[in-house]
Every structure is written in C-alpha cells, then in structure tokens.
Amino acid sequence: MLQRCEFTDSILVLTPVDEPTMNPRDEVVLALTDDIDAVEATGGGSFSSSSKRIALTGHFVFKATAILVYLFCAWFTSSFVVPFVFVLISLALDFWFVKNISGRILVGLRWSSYTDENGHTHWRFDSRPAAPEPSGGVQLSRRELAARAAATNAARLFWIGLIGTPLVWSVFLLAAVFSLQFRWGLVAAMGVGMSAANLYGFSRCRLSDLSEGTSNVLSGIQSKLTRQVFKDLWSNMTRRSNPPSKADHSPSASVPIDA
C-alpha cells in the first residue's frame, strides 16, 4: 500500500493511498507491433524513408544469408551441424523480420494469431488503409510524387522477395532430393515452409484488403441505384396524384379584335 506524505503545522501526516488494482483476468501483452488501426489513429502509420530503407535491407539480408550459407558452406567446413544452425537462425530471423517489421512498414500488412479463453486459435489479417487519392484539381508536389514512387517501388521489391524466396528453396529441395542429399533436403524443406507461411499470410492480408475495397464499391453502387429507384417511383406517384387539367390541353380560343 502506498502512503502520501503531508505536512500540517510541522507535523508529518502519512495518509494511505489505495493502489490501482488490476483484474487478474486482464492480460498484459508486450509486443513489438501493435494493432495497425491503433497506430493509424495515433499518427504512427507513416514511416520515414530511412525506416523503409532499413526494412527493405533487412527484408533481403536474412534471405541472402540463409541462401549463401546453404550454397557455399561446403567450401569452409565438412560438418553438417554448423551450417544447419546458421541456416536455421537466418531462416528464423527472416521469418520474424518479414512478419513483424518489413511487411508492416513496406506494404502496411500484418498477419498474426491468438488463442481465446476456450483454447481456440484465431487468425488475424490486418491491412493499413491506402493513402487517399488527391481530389480533382489538386496537384501533388515533387516531394509527394517522389515519396509515392518510392513507396510503390519498395512494395514491389517486398513482393518480389516474398514470392521468390519459396521458389528458390523449392529448387534447392528438388536438387537435394534428386541428388539423395536428404539432410540438406530437410534444410531446404524448412526454408520452403517458413517462407511459404509468410507468403500465405500476406497474401491473405492483401486479398482481404481487396475484397473489402470491392465490397465498399459495390455497396456504394447499390446505395446509389436504390436512391435512383426511389426517386423515380416518387416522381411517378406525384405525377399520377396530380393529373394535368383539361384546360391545359384545350386549344385556346381566338378572340377577334375589332378594328
């Protein structure tokens, strides 16, 4: 229990202060990346160019390290354990970095899983909202155009590395199987599994983002058509309730004017 110190007429008075209690059911989770929506709300969704360069560098460094160790380890050692450990560490670092850092910074996507109170595993596929397009007549500055082009190129490189890595490891797996190097085939299979897991997760994030955008467009079209239909029905009803008078259709009689 905390106590607050107060001085009253040169007398020290200690007043007990209740500590904030925490519900034992509350869970405190320390994670590197929070919810993307929460980050967007606090203004943390935009990253600097240096952060993107670091993310892009790490996106390829760990992949290249695992592949180079797998290819050239026989030049330096005849042991299998040391290269296996190095490749496994590189694959694990690449999996974690892509899942938690480079995917979130470069393309605004993140996938994760959590377990509820009943022990069921749930998967989440989050995507950051796209930057709004400039309205008609608004011209972007050169800096903004360069930033958009850099973001597009970074996203393209992200997907190239994400898709190309499981393909490379699949080639290594086939080569190991046909050459009867089953130990190295196991290493290549681990590379295929880890890289394919990230590819599947980010593909689901991308597809969910596209489906959400398509549903928004369809809902907008549907609401527009609904308003148009009700507008036409209302105009037809008002036309029937107020028929035109006969005087409006009768020809006007000509009145002779005396000279």
PDB file of N, CA and C in Angstrom, residues 7-75:
ATOM      1  N   PHE A   7       2.497  17.663   5.202  1.00  0.00           N
ATOM      2  CA  PHE A   7       2.997  18.422   6.344  1.00  0.00           C
ATOM      3  C   PHE A   7       1.901  19.378   6.799  1.00  0.00           C
ATOM      4  N   THR A   8       1.475  19.215   8.039  1.00  0.00           N
ATOM      5  CA  THR A   8       0.454  20.081   8.621  1.00  0.00           C
ATOM      6  C   THR A   8       0.945  20.578   9.970  1.00  0.00           C
ATOM      7  N   ASP A   9       1.241  21.918  10.046  1.00  0.00           N
ATOM      8  CA  ASP A   9       1.740  22.534  11.288  1.00  0.00           C
ATOM      9  C   ASP A   9       2.961  21.788  11.810  1.00  0.00           C
ATOM     10  N   SER A  10       3.910  21.594  10.888  1.00  0.00           N
ATOM     11  CA  SER A  10       5.189  20.950  11.230  1.00  0.00           C
ATOM     12  C   SER A  10       5.025  19.516  11.694  1.00  0.00           C
ATOM     13  N   ILE A  11       3.892  18.913  11.356  1.00  0.00           N
ATOM     14  CA  ILE A  11       3.652  17.510  11.724  1.00  0.00           C
ATOM     15  C   ILE A  11       3.523  16.709  10.431  1.00  0.00           C
ATOM     16  N   LEU A  12       4.268  15.665  10.351  1.00  0.00           N
ATOM     17  CA  LEU A  12       4.234  14.804   9.176  1.00  0.00           C
ATOM     18  C   LEU A  12       3.074  13.827   9.308  1.00  0.00           C
ATOM     19  N   VAL A  13       2.170  13.880   8.353  1.00  0.00           N
ATOM     20  CA  VAL A  13       1.000  13.013   8.360  1.00  0.00           C
ATOM     21  C   VAL A  13       1.103  12.080   7.162  1.00  0.00           C
ATOM     22  N   LEU A  14       0.987  10.788   7.432  1.00  0.00           N
ATOM     23  CA  LEU A  14       1.022   9.774   6.386  1.00  0.00           C
ATOM     24  C   LEU A  14      -0.394   9.290   6.118  1.00  0.00           C
ATOM     25  N   THR A  15      -0.856   9.513   4.904  1.00  0.00           N
ATOM     26  CA  THR A  15      -2.207   9.117   4.526  1.00  0.00           C
ATOM     27  C   THR A  15      -2.129   7.947   3.562  1.00  0.00           C
ATOM     28  N   PRO A  16      -2.776   6.834   3.885  1.00  0.00           N
ATOM     29  CA  PRO A  16      -2.718   5.686   2.965  1.00  0.00           C
ATOM     30  C   PRO A  16      -3.446   5.984   1.662  1.00  0.00           C
ATOM     31  N   VAL A  17      -2.851   5.557   0.604  1.00  0.00           N
ATOM     32  CA  VAL A  17      -3.425   5.734  -0.728  1.00  0.00           C
ATOM     33  C   VAL A  17      -3.590   4.356  -1.349  1.00  0.00           C
ATOM     34  N   ASP A  18      -4.782   4.094  -1.835  1.00  0.00           N
ATOM     35  CA  ASP A  18      -5.053   2.789  -2.439  1.00  0.00           C
ATOM     36  C   ASP A  18      -4.323   2.674  -3.767  1.00  0.00           C
ATOM     37  N   GLU A  19      -3.711   1.536  -3.958  1.00  0.00           N
ATOM     38  CA  GLU A  19      -3.047   1.270  -5.222  1.00  0.00           C
ATOM     39  C   GLU A  19      -4.077   0.864  -6.271  1.00  0.00           C
ATOM     40  N   PRO A  20      -3.830   1.223  -7.511  1.00  0.00           N
ATOM     41  CA  PRO A  20      -4.743   0.756  -8.560  1.00  0.00           C
ATOM     42  C   PRO A  20      -4.669  -0.756  -8.703  1.00  0.00           C
ATOM     43  N   THR A  21      -5.800  -1.367  -8.604  1.00  0.00           N
ATOM     44  CA  THR A  21      -5.865  -2.828  -8.681  1.00  0.00           C
ATOM     45  C   THR A  21      -6.060  -3.258 -10.126  1.00  0.00           C
ATOM     46  N   MET A  22      -5.526  -4.395 -10.436  1.00  0.00           N
ATOM     47  CA  MET A  22      -5.641  -4.961 -11.785  1.00  0.00           C
ATOM     48  C   MET A  22      -6.425  -6.254 -11.706  1.00  0.00           C
ATOM     49  N   ASN A  23      -7.354  -6.356 -12.579  1.00  0.00           N
ATOM     50  CA  ASN A  23      -8.141  -7.569 -12.659  1.00  0.00           C
ATOM     51  C   ASN A  23      -7.229  -8.733 -13.040  1.00  0.00           C
ATOM     52  N   PRO A  24      -7.265  -9.822 -12.299  1.00  0.00           N
ATOM     53  CA  PRO A  24      -6.377 -10.939 -12.651  1.00  0.00           C
ATOM     54  C   PRO A  24      -6.661 -11.510 -14.025  1.00  0.00           C
ATOM     55  N   ARG A  25      -7.848 -11.210 -14.583  1.00  0.00           N
ATOM     56  CA  ARG A  25      -8.161 -11.722 -15.906  1.00  0.00           C
ATOM     57  C   ARG A  25      -7.572 -10.857 -17.003  1.00  0.00           C
ATOM     58  N   ASP A  26      -7.150  -9.623 -16.623  1.00  0.00           N
ATOM     59  CA  ASP A  26      -6.547  -8.752 -17.630  1.00  0.00           C
ATOM     60  C   ASP A  26      -5.210  -9.322 -18.063  1.00  0.00           C
ATOM     61  N   GLU A  27      -4.944  -9.226 -19.335  1.00  0.00           N
ATOM     62  CA  GLU A  27      -3.702  -9.736 -19.884  1.00  0.00           C
ATOM     63  C   GLU A  27      -2.863  -8.574 -20.380  1.00  0.00           C
ATOM     64  N   VAL A  28      -1.608  -8.585 -20.024  1.00  0.00           N
ATOM     65  CA  VAL A  28      -0.673  -7.573 -20.478  1.00  0.00           C
ATOM     66  C   VAL A  28       0.237  -8.228 -21.500  1.00  0.00           C
ATOM     67  N   VAL A  29       0.178  -7.749 -22.725  1.00  0.00           N
ATOM     68  CA  VAL A  29       0.945  -8.330 -23.813  1.00  0.00           C
ATOM     69  C   VAL A  29       1.952  -7.296 -24.277  1.00  0.00           C
ATOM     70  N   LEU A  30       3.216  -7.650 -24.253  1.00  0.00           N
ATOM     71  CA  LEU A  30       4.280  -6.793 -24.743  1.00  0.00           C
ATOM     72  C   LEU A  30       4.678  -7.294 -26.118  1.00  0.00           C
ATOM     73  N   ALA A  31       4.441  -6.488 -27.115  1.00  0.00           N
ATOM     74  CA  ALA A  31       4.744  -6.876 -28.493  1.00  0.00           C
ATOM     75  C   ALA A  31       5.408  -5.710 -29.196  1.00  0.00           C
ATOM     76  N   LEU A  32       6.176  -6.038 -30.228  1.00  0.00           N
ATOM     77  CA  LEU A  32       6.851  -5.000 -30.984  1.00  0.00           C
ATOM     78  C   LEU A  32       5.877  -4.212 -31.831  1.00  0.00           C
ATOM     79  N   THR A  33       4.892  -4.874 -32.395  1.00  0.00           N
ATOM     80  CA  THR A  33       3.944  -4.209 -33.265  1.00  0.00           C
ATOM     81  C   THR A  33       2.568  -4.293 -32.646  1.00  0.00           C
ATOM     82  N   ASP A  34       1.875  -3.152 -32.603  1.00  0.00           N
ATOM     83  CA  ASP A  34       0.525  -3.102 -32.093  1.00  0.00           C
ATOM     84  C   ASP A  34      -0.450  -3.210 -33.255  1.00  0.00           C
ATOM     85  N   ASP A  35      -1.724  -2.963 -32.918  1.00  0.00           N
ATOM     86  CA  ASP A  35      -2.749  -3.030 -33.941  1.00  0.00           C
ATOM     87  C   ASP A  35      -2.513  -1.938 -34.974  1.00  0.00           C
ATOM     88  N   ILE A  36      -2.669  -2.280 -36.239  1.00  0.00           N
ATOM     89  CA  ILE A  36      -2.426  -1.308 -37.292  1.00  0.00           C
ATOM     90  C   ILE A  36      -3.427  -0.178 -37.208  1.00  0.00           C
ATOM     91  N   ASP A  37      -4.686  -0.493 -36.875  1.00  0.00           N
ATOM     92  CA  ASP A  37      -5.681   0.560 -36.761  1.00  0.00           C
ATOM     93  C   ASP A  37      -5.334   1.526 -35.645  1.00  0.00           C
ATOM     94  N   ALA A  38      -4.817   1.012 -34.522  1.00  0.00           N
ATOM     95  CA  ALA A  38      -4.430   1.890 -33.425  1.00  0.00           C
ATOM     96  C   ALA A  38      -3.254   2.760 -33.808  1.00  0.00           C
ATOM     97  N   VAL A  39      -2.328   2.208 -34.558  1.00  0.00           N
ATOM     98  CA  VAL A  39      -1.183   3.002 -34.999  1.00  0.00           C
ATOM     99  C   VAL A  39      -1.630   4.096 -35.940  1.00  0.00           C
ATOM    100  N   GLU A  40      -2.590   3.794 -36.806  1.00  0.00           N
ATOM    101  CA  GLU A  40      -3.088   4.812 -37.710  1.00  0.00           C
ATOM    102  C   GLU A  40      -3.788   5.919 -36.951  1.00  0.00           C
ATOM    103  N   ALA A  41      -4.526   5.550 -35.876  1.00  0.00           N
ATOM    104  CA  ALA A  41      -5.240   6.561 -35.121  1.00  0.00           C
ATOM    105  C   ALA A  41      -4.307   7.505 -34.402  1.00  0.00           C
ATOM    106  N   THR A  42      -3.137   7.022 -33.997  1.00  0.00           N
ATOM    107  CA  THR A  42      -2.189   7.869 -33.290  1.00  0.00           C
ATOM    108  C   THR A  42      -1.209   8.546 -34.224  1.00  0.00           C
ATOM    109  N   GLY A  43      -1.376   8.380 -35.527  1.00  0.00           N
ATOM    110  CA  GLY A  43      -0.499   9.038 -36.480  1.00  0.00           C
ATOM    111  C   GLY A  43       0.802   8.330 -36.704  1.00  0.00           C
ATOM    112  N   GLY A  44       0.908   7.077 -36.312  1.00  0.00           N
ATOM    113  CA  GLY A  44       2.154   6.354 -36.482  1.00  0.00           C
ATOM    114  C   GLY A  44       2.181   5.462 -37.690  1.00  0.00           C
ATOM    115  N   GLY A  45       1.210   5.603 -38.595  1.00  0.00           N
ATOM    116  CA  GLY A  45       1.158   4.726 -39.743  1.00  0.00           C
ATOM    117  C   GLY A  45       2.117   5.098 -40.849  1.00  0.00           C
ATOM    118  N   SER A  46       2.605   6.352 -40.876  1.00  0.00           N
ATOM    119  CA  SER A  46       3.536   6.772 -41.912  1.00  0.00           C
ATOM    120  C   SER A  46       4.949   6.640 -41.396  1.00  0.00           C
ATOM    121  N   PHE A  47       5.809   6.031 -42.198  1.00  0.00           N
ATOM    122  CA  PHE A  47       7.179   5.776 -41.791  1.00  0.00           C
ATOM    123  C   PHE A  47       8.112   6.615 -42.644  1.00  0.00           C
ATOM    124  N   SER A  48       9.247   6.968 -42.067  1.00  0.00           N
ATOM    125  CA  SER A  48      10.227   7.777 -42.773  1.00  0.00           C
ATOM    126  C   SER A  48      10.943   6.935 -43.819  1.00  0.00           C
ATOM    127  N   SER A  49      11.646   7.636 -44.715  1.00  0.00           N
ATOM    128  CA  SER A  49      12.368   6.930 -45.773  1.00  0.00           C
ATOM    129  C   SER A  49      13.503   6.088 -45.211  1.00  0.00           C
ATOM    130  N   SER A  50      14.124   6.549 -44.120  1.00  0.00           N
ATOM    131  CA  SER A  50      15.194   5.751 -43.512  1.00  0.00           C
ATOM    132  C   SER A  50      14.655   4.451 -42.935  1.00  0.00           C
ATOM    133  N   SER A  51      13.470   4.495 -42.326  1.00  0.00           N
ATOM    134  CA  SER A  51      12.862   3.267 -41.805  1.00  0.00           C
ATOM    135  C   SER A  51      12.551   2.291 -42.929  1.00  0.00           C
ATOM    136  N   LYS A  52      12.079   2.817 -44.049  1.00  0.00           N
ATOM    137  CA  LYS A  52      11.778   1.935 -45.180  1.00  0.00           C
ATOM    138  C   LYS A  52      13.044   1.337 -45.772  1.00  0.00           C
ATOM    139  N   ARG A  53      14.129   2.124 -45.807  1.00  0.00           N
ATOM    140  CA  ARG A  53      15.386   1.571 -46.319  1.00  0.00           C
ATOM    141  C   ARG A  53      15.909   0.461 -45.413  1.00  0.00           C
ATOM    142  N   ILE A  54      15.807   0.681 -44.099  1.00  0.00           N
ATOM    143  CA  ILE A  54      16.248  -0.358 -43.162  1.00  0.00           C
ATOM    144  C   ILE A  54      15.384  -1.611 -43.302  1.00  0.00           C
ATOM    145  N   ALA A  55      14.068  -1.408 -43.421  1.00  0.00           N
ATOM    146  CA  ALA A  55      13.170  -2.556 -43.575  1.00  0.00           C
ATOM    147  C   ALA A  55      13.447  -3.300 -44.874  1.00  0.00           C
ATOM    148  N   LEU A  56      13.715  -2.555 -45.951  1.00  0.00           N
ATOM    149  CA  LEU A  56      13.996  -3.198 -47.230  1.00  0.00           C
ATOM    150  C   LEU A  56      15.328  -3.939 -47.201  1.00  0.00           C
ATOM    151  N   THR A  57      16.311  -3.365 -46.506  1.00  0.00           N
ATOM    152  CA  THR A  57      17.604  -4.042 -46.381  1.00  0.00           C
ATOM    153  C   THR A  57      17.471  -5.342 -45.590  1.00  0.00           C
ATOM    154  N   GLY A  58      16.807  -5.263 -44.435  1.00  0.00           N
ATOM    155  CA  GLY A  58      16.609  -6.473 -43.639  1.00  0.00           C
ATOM    156  C   GLY A  58      15.745  -7.507 -44.331  1.00  0.00           C
ATOM    157  N   HIS A  59      14.861  -7.038 -45.218  1.00  0.00           N
ATOM    158  CA  HIS A  59      13.984  -7.961 -45.937  1.00  0.00           C
ATOM    159  C   HIS A  59      14.780  -8.913 -46.823  1.00  0.00           C
ATOM    160  N   PHE A  60      15.928  -8.446 -47.328  1.00  0.00           N
ATOM    161  CA  PHE A  60      16.736  -9.274 -48.219  1.00  0.00           C
ATOM    162  C   PHE A  60      17.992  -9.826 -47.560  1.00  0.00           C
ATOM    163  N   VAL A  61      18.483  -9.184 -46.496  1.00  0.00           N
ATOM    164  CA  VAL A  61      19.747  -9.621 -45.889  1.00  0.00           C
ATOM    165  C   VAL A  61      19.622 -11.020 -45.313  1.00  0.00           C
ATOM    166  N   PHE A  62      18.580 -11.266 -44.525  1.00  0.00           N
ATOM    167  CA  PHE A  62      18.435 -12.577 -43.888  1.00  0.00           C
ATOM    168  C   PHE A  62      18.150 -13.667 -44.916  1.00  0.00           C
ATOM    169  N   LYS A  63      17.389 -13.336 -45.955  1.00  0.00           N
ATOM    170  CA  LYS A  63      17.156 -14.317 -47.023  1.00  0.00           C
ATOM    171  C   LYS A  63      18.466 -14.682 -47.712  1.00  0.00           C
ATOM    172  N   ALA A  64      19.239 -13.635 -48.068  1.00  0.00           N
ATOM    173  CA  ALA A  64      20.502 -13.888 -48.762  1.00  0.00           C
ATOM    174  C   ALA A  64      21.482 -14.644 -47.876  1.00  0.00           C
ATOM    175  N   THR A  65      21.494 -14.344 -46.579  1.00  0.00           N
ATOM    176  CA  THR A  65      22.403 -15.043 -45.664  1.00  0.00           C
ATOM    177  C   THR A  65      22.110 -16.535 -45.619  1.00  0.00           C
ATOM    178  N   ALA A  66      20.830 -16.882 -45.479  1.00  0.00           N
ATOM    179  CA  ALA A  66      20.464 -18.302 -45.430  1.00  0.00           C
ATOM    180  C   ALA A  66      20.816 -19.014 -46.734  1.00  0.00           C
ATOM    181  N   ILE A  67      20.566 -18.356 -47.865  1.00  0.00           N
ATOM    182  CA  ILE A  67      20.842 -18.996 -49.155  1.00  0.00           C
ATOM    183  C   ILE A  67      22.342 -19.148 -49.390  1.00  0.00           C
ATOM    184  N   LEU A  68      23.117 -18.104 -49.055  1.00  0.00           N
ATOM    185  CA  LEU A  68      24.567 -18.178 -49.270  1.00  0.00           C
ATOM    186  C   LEU A  68      25.218 -19.232 -48.377  1.00  0.00           C
ATOM    187  N   VAL A  69      24.779 -19.314 -47.124  1.00  0.00           N
ATOM    188  CA  VAL A  69      25.327 -20.345 -46.236  1.00  0.00           C
ATOM    189  C   VAL A  69      24.977 -21.729 -46.757  1.00  0.00           C
ATOM    190  N   TYR A  70      23.762 -21.891 -47.251  1.00  0.00           N
ATOM    191  CA  TYR A  70      23.346 -23.187 -47.787  1.00  0.00           C
ATOM    192  C   TYR A  70      24.183 -23.579 -49.006  1.00  0.00           C
ATOM    193  N   LEU A  71      24.516 -22.612 -49.856  1.00  0.00           N
ATOM    194  CA  LEU A  71      25.220 -22.926 -51.094  1.00  0.00           C
ATOM    195  C   LEU A  71      26.718 -23.125 -50.903  1.00  0.00           C
ATOM    196  N   PHE A  72      27.341 -22.281 -50.063  1.00  0.00           N
ATOM    197  CA  PHE A  72      28.807 -22.250 -50.020  1.00  0.00           C
ATOM    198  C   PHE A  72      29.405 -22.747 -48.710  1.00  0.00           C
ATOM    199  N   CYS A  73      28.592 -23.357 -47.848  1.00  0.00           N
ATOM    200  CA  CYS A  73      29.143 -23.825 -46.577  1.00  0.00           C
ATOM    201  C   CYS A  73      30.140 -24.969 -46.787  1.00  0.00           C
ATOM    202  N   ALA A  74      29.978 -25.739 -47.852  1.00  0.00           N
ATOM    203  CA  ALA A  74      30.884 -26.872 -48.096  1.00  0.00           C
ATOM    204  C   ALA A  74      32.297 -26.418 -48.428  1.00  0.00           C
ATOM    205  N   TRP A  75      32.468 -25.149 -48.821  1.00  0.00           N
ATOM    206  CA  TRP A  75      33.799 -24.642 -49.112  1.00  0.00           C
ATOM    207  C   TRP A  75      34.627 -24.410 -47.850  1.00  0.00           C
TER     208      TRP A  75
END
